[in-house]
CSV table of C-alpha atoms and ligand atoms in Angstrom, one decimal:
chain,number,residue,atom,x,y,z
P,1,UNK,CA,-19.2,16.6,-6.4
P,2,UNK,CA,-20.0,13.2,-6.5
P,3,UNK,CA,-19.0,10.0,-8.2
P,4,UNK,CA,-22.4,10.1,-10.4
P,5,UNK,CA,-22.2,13.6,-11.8
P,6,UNK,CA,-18.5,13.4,-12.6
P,7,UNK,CA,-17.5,14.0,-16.0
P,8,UNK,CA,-15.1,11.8,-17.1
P,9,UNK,CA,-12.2,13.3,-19.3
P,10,UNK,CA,-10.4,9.6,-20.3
P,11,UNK,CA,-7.1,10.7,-18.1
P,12,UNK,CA,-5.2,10.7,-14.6
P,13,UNK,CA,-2.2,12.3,-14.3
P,14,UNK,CA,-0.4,9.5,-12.4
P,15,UNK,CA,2.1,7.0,-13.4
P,16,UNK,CA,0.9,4.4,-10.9
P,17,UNK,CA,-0.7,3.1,-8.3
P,18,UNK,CA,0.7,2.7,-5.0
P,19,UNK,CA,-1.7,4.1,-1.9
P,20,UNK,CA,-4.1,5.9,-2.9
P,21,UNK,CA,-2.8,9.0,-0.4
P,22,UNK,CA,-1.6,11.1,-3.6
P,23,UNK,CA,-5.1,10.3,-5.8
P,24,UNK,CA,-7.4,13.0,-5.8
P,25,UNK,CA,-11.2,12.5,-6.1
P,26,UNK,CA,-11.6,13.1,-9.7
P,27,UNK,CA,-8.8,10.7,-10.2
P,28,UNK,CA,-10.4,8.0,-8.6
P,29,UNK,CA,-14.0,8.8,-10.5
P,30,UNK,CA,-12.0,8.5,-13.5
P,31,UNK,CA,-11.4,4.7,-12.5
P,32,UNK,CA,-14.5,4.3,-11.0
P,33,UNK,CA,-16.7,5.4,-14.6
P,34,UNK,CA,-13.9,3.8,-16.8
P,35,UNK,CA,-14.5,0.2,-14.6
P,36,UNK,CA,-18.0,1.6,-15.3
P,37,UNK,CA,-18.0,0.8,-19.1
P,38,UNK,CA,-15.4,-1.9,-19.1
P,39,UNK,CA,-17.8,-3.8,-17.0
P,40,UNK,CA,-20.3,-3.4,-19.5
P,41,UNK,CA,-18.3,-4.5,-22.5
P,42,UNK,CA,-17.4,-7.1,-20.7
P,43,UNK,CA,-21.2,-8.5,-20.0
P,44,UNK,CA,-22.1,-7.6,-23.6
P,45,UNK,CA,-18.7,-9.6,-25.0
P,46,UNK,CA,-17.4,-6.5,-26.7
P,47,UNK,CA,-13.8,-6.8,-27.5
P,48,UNK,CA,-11.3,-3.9,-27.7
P,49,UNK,CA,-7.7,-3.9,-27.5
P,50,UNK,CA,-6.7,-0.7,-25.6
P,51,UNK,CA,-3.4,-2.3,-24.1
P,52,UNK,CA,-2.3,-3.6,-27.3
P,53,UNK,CA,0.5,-5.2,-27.4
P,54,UNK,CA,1.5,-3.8,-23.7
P,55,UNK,CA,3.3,-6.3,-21.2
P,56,UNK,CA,2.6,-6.5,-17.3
P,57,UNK,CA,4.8,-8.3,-14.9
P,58,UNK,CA,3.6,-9.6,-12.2
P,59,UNK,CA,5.7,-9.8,-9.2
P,60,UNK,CA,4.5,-12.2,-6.0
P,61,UNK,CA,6.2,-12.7,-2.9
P,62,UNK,CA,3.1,-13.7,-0.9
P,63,UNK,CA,0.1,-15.7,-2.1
P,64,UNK,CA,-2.9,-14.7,-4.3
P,65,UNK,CA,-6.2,-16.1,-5.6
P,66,UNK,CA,-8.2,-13.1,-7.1
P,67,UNK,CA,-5.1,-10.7,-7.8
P,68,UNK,CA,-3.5,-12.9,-10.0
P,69,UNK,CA,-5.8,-14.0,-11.8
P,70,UNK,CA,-8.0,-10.6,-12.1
P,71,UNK,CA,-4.6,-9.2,-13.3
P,72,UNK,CA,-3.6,-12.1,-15.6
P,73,UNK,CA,-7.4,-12.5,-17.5
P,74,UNK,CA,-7.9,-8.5,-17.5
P,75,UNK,CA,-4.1,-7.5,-19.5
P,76,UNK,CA,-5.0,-10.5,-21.7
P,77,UNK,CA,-8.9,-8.8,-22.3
P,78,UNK,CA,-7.4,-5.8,-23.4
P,79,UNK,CA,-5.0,-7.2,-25.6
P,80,UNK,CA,-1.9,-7.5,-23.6
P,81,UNK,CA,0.3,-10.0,-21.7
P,82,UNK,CA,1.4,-11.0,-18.5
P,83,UNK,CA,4.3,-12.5,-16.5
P,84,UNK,CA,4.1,-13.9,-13.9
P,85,UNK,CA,7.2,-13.8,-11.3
P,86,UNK,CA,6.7,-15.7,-8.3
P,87,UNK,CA,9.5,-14.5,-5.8
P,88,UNK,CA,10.6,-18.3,-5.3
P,89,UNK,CA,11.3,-18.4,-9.3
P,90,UNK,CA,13.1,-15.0,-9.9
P,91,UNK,CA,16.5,-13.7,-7.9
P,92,UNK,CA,14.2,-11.4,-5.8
P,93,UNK,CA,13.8,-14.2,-3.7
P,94,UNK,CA,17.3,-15.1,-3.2
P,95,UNK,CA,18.5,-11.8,-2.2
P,96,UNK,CA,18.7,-9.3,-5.3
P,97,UNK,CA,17.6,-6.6,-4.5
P,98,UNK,CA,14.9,-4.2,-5.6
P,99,UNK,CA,16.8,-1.4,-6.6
P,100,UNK,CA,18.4,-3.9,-9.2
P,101,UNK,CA,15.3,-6.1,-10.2
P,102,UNK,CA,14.0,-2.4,-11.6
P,103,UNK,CA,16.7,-1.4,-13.5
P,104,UNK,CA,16.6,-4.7,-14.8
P,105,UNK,CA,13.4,-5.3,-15.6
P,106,UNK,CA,13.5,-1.6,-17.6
P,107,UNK,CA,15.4,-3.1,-19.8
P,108,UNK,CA,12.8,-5.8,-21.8
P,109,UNK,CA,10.6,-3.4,-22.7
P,110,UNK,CA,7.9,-4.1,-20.0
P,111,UNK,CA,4.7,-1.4,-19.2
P,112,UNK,CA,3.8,-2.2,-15.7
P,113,UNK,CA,4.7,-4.2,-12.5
P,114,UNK,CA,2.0,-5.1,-10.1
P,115,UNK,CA,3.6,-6.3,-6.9
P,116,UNK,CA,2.4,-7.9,-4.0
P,117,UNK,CA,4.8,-8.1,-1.6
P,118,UNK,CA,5.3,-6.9,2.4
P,119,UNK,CA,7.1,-3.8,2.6
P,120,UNK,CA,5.1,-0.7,1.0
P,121,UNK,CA,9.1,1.0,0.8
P,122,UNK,CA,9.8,-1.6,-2.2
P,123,UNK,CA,6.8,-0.9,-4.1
P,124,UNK,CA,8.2,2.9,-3.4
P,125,UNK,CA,11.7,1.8,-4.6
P,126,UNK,CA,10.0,0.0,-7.7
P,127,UNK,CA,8.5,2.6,-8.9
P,128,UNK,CA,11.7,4.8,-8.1
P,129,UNK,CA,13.9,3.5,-10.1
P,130,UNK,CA,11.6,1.3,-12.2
P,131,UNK,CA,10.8,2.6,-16.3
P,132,UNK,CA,7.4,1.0,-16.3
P,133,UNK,CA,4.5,2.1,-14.2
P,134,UNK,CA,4.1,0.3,-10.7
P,135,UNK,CA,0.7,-1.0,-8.9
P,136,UNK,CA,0.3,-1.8,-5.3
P,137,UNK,CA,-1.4,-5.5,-5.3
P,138,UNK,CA,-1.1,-5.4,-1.5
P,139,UNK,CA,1.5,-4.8,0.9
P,140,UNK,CA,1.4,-4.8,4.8
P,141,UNK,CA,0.4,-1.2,4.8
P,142,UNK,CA,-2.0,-1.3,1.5
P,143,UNK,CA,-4.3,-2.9,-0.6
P,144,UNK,CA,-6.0,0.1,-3.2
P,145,UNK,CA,-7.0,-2.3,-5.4
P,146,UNK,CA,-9.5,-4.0,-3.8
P,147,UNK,CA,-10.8,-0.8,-1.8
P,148,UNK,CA,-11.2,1.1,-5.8
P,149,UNK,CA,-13.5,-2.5,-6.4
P,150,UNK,CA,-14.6,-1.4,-2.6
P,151,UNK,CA,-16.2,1.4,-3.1
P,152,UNK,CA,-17.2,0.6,-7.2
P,153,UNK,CA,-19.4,-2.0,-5.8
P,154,UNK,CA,-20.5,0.5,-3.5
P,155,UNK,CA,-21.5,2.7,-6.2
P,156,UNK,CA,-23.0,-0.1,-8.2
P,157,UNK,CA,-25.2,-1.1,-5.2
P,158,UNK,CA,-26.3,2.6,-4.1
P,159,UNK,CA,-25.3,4.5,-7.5
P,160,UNK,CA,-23.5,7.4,-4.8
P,161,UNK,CA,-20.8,7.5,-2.8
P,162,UNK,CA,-21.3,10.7,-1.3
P,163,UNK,CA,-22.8,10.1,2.6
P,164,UNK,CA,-22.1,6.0,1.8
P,165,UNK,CA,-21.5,5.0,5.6
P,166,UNK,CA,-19.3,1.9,5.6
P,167,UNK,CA,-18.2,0.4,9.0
P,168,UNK,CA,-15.1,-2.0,9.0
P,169,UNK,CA,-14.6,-4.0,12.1
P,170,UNK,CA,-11.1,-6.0,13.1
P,171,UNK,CA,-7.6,-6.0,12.5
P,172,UNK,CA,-6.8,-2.3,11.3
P,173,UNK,CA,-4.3,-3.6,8.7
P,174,UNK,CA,-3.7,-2.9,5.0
P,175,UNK,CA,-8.0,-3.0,3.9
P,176,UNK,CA,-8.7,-0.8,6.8
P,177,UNK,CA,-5.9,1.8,5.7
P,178,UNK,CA,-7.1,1.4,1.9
P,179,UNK,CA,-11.0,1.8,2.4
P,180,UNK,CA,-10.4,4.8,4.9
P,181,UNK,CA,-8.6,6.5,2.4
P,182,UNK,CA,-10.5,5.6,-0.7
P,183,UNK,CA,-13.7,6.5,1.4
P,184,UNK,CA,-12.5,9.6,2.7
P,185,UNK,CA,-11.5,11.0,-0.7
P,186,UNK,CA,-15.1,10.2,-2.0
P,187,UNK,CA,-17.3,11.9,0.5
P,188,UNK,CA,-17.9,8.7,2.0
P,189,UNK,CA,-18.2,7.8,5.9
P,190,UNK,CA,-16.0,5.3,7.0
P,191,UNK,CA,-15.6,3.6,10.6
P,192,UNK,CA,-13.2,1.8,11.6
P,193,UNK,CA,-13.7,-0.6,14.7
P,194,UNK,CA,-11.5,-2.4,16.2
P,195,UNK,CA,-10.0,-3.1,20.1
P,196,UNK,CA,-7.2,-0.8,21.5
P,197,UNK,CA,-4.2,-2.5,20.2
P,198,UNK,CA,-4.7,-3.4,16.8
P,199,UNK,CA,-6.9,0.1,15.8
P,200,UNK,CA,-5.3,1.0,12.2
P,201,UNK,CA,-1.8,3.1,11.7
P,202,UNK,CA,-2.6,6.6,13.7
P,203,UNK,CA,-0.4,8.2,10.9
P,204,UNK,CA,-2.5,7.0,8.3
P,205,UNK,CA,-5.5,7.7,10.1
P,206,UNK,CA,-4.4,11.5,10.5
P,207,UNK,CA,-3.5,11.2,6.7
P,208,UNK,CA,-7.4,9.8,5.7
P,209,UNK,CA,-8.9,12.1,8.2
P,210,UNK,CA,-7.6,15.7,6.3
P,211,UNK,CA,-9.5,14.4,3.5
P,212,UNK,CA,-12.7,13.2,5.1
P,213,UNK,CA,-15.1,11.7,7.5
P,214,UNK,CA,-13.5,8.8,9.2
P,215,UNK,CA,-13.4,8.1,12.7
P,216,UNK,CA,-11.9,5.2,14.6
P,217,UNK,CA,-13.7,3.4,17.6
P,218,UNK,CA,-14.1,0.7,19.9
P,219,UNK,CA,-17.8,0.8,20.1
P,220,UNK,CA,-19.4,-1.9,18.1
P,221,UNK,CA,-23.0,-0.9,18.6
P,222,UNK,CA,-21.4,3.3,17.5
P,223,UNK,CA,-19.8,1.9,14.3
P,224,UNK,CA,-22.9,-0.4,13.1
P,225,UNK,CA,-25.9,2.0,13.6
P,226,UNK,CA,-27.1,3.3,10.4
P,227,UNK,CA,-24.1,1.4,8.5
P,228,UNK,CA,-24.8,0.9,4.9
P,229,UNK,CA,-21.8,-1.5,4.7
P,230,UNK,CA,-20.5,-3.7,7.4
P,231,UNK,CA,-17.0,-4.7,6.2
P,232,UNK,CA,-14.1,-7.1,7.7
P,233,UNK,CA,-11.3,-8.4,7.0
P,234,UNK,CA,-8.9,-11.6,7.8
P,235,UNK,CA,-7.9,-11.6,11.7
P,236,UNK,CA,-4.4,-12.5,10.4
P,237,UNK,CA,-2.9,-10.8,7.6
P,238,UNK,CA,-0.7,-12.9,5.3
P,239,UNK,CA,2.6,-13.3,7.4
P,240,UNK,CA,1.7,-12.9,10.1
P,241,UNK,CA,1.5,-15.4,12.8
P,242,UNK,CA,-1.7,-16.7,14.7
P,243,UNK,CA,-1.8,-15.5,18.1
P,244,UNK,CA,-4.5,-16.3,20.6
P,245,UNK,CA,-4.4,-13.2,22.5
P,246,UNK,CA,-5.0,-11.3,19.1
P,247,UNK,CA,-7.9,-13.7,18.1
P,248,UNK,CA,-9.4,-13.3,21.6
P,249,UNK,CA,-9.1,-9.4,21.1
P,250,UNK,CA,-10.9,-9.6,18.0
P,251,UNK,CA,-13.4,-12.0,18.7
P,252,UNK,CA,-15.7,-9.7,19.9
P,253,UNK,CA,-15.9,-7.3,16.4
P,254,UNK,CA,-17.0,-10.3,14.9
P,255,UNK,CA,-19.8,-9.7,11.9
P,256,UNK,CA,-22.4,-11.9,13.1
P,257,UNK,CA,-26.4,-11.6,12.8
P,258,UNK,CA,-26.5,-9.5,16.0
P,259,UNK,CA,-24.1,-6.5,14.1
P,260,UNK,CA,-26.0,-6.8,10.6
P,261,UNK,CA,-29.2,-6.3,12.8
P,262,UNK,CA,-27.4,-2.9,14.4
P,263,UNK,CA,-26.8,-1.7,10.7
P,264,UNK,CA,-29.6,-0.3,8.1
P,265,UNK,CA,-32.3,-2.6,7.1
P,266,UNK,CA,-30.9,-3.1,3.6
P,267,UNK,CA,-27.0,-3.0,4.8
P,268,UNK,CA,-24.8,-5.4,2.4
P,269,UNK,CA,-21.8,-7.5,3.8
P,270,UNK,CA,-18.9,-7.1,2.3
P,271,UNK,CA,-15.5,-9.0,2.5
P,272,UNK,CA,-12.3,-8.2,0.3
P,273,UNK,CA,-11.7,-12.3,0.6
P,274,UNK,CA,-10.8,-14.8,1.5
P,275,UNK,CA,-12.5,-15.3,4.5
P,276,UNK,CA,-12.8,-17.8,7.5
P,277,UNK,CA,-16.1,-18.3,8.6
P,278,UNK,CA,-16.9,-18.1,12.2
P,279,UNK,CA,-14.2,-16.1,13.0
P,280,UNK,CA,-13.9,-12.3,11.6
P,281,UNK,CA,-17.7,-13.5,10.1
P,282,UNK,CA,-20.4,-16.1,10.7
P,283,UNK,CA,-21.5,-18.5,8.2
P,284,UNK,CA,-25.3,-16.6,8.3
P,285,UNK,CA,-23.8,-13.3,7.2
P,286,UNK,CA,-21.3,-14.1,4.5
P,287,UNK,CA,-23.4,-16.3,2.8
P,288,UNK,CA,-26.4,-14.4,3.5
P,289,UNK,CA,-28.4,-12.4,0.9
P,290,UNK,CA,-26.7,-9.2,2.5
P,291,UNK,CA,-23.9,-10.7,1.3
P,292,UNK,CA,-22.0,-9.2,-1.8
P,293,UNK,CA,-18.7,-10.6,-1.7
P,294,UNK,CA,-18.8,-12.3,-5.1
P,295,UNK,CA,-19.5,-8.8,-6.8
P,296,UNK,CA,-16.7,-7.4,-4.4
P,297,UNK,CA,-14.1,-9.9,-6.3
P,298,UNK,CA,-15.5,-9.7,-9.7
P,299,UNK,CA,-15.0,-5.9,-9.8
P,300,UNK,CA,-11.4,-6.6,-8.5
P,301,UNK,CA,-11.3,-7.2,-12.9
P,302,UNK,CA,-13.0,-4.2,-14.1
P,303,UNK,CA,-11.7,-1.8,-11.7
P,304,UNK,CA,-8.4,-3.0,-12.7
P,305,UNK,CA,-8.4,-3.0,-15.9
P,306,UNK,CA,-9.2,0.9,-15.9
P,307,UNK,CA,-6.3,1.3,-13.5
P,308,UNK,CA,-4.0,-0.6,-16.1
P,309,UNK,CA,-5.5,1.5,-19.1
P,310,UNK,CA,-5.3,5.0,-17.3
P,311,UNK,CA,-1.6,4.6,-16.0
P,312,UNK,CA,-0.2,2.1,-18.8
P,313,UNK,CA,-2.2,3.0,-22.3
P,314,UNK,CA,-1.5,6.6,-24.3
P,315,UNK,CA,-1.2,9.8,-22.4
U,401,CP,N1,-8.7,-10.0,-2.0
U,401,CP,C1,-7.5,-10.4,-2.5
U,401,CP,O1,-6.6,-9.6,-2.8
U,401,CP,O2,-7.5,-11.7,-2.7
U,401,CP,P1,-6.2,-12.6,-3.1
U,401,CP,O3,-5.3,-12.6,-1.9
U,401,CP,O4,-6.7,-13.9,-3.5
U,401,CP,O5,-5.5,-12.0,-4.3
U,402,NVA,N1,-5.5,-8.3,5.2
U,402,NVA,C1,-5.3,-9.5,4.3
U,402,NVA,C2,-5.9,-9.1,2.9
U,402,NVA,C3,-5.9,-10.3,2.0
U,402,NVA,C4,-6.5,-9.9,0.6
U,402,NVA,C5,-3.9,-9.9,4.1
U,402,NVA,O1,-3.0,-9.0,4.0
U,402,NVA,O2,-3.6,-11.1,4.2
């Protein structure tokens, strides 16, 4: 079945969101038709308050331009709050350690945690021994935020998912591991491409390719032909250092004009942001009218938002 003629029942049965490897189709159609109507309140100024009164913490040990505020504006649309916890400000960053900041933080009453941190095993611990429910905003191994907007703006822009061939090219890091999975669990096609070296996690790989079509490659010309999406990503995740023997590596899976012209006629661009021109993507394709990144990180808010309503409002 796919995204389109999925019927909606108001509910997932998850607590939170931390990698999208335990979410089942239906769960993420749920998110994907909520964001649906959310985004269209949102365009017609309808206000509701379905996180009354609900609080979400906001934990940060790496930086953040759209997370932040995405998270921050969309708890406040639905009628909750926000703190934010920057890891410099709170004990976190001085050594406490997670196990502790949960069992604390349990204690004041709070509904969710979205962290962005490094290690995936403390989101894990969070949500182990945390009260409140727990969402991934990025780790080294994940980002499922952005690859739910992913593949919403996907649907938006060709109102299926089913058959949707998106090729990724780059660092297989955390967006490549998120989109394969999110892809593969809605009858989408996703390639990955990237050099020998720095192709994405074989275990997740294995993990994305029980549930669908994903392959991995080094082929430029195999991953772009009849692409509906050409994707990329940052040649240096966020703590990582630069290294010129990486950068030369991945020079060549650049997106440039000669890849969008491998792709389908109408192919968009996408990016999860930000990005640096004329590296992982030339200046004539990001800010080309292929280009949809701007939708991309608007949907980071809507898709959000139903993530925050179906784990944190009534069950
Ligand atoms: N795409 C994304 O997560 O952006 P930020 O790092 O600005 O939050
Ligand atoms: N791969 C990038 C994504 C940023 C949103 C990083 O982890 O820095």
């Amino acid at each position: 079945m796919d995204v389109s003629s999925y019927k909606p029942k108001g509910r997932i049965e998850h607590k939170h969101l931390l990698n999208l490897l335990d979410y089942s189709a239906a769960d993420i159609y749920e998110i994907l038709h909520l964001s649906n109507s959310l985004k269209t309140a949102f365009h017609r100024g309808k206000k509701h308050e379905l996180l009354k009164n609900k609080t979400l913490a906001m934990i940060f040990t790496k930086s953040s331009t759209r997370t932040r505020v995405s998270f921050e504006m969309g708890i406040k649309q639905l009628g909750g709050n926000s703190l934010f916890l920057s890891s410099n400000d709170i004990q976190l960053g001085r050594g406490e350690t997670i196990h502790d900041t949960a069992c604390v933080l349990s204690r004041y009453g709070i509904d969710g945690v979205m962290i962005r941190t490094f290690k995936q095993s403390d989101v894990e611990e969070l949500a182990k021994y945390g009260s409140f429910s727990v969402i991934n905003g990025l780790t080294d191994d994940f980002h499922p935020c952005q690859a739910l907007a992913d593949i919403f703006t996907l649907y938006e822009t060709y109102g299926q998912l089913n058959g949707v061939k998106l090729a990724y090219f780059g660092d297989g890091n955390n967006m490549a591991h998120s989109l394969m999975l999110a892809g593969a669990k809605t009858g989408m096609n996703v390639c990955i491409c990237a050099p020998k070296g720095f192709q994405p996690n074989p275990e997740i790989t294995e993990a994305a390719q029980k549930f669908g079509n994903v392959t991995v490659t080094d082929n430029v010309e195999e991953a772009a032909t009849d692409a509906d999406a050409l994707y990329t990503d940052v040649f240096f995740s966020m703590g990582q250092a630069k290294d010129p023997a990486k950068e030369k590596a991945l020079m060549p899976y650049q997106v440039n004009a000669k890849v969008l012209g491998m792709a389908k006629k109408d192919a968009v661009f996408m990016h999860c942001l930000p990005a640096h021109r004329g590296e992982e993507v030339t200046e004539d394709v990001i800010d080309s009218t292929h280009s949809i990144i701007f939708q991309e990180a608007e949907n980071r808010l809507h898709v959000q938002k139903a993530v925050m309503c179906l784990l944190m409002g009534k069950k």
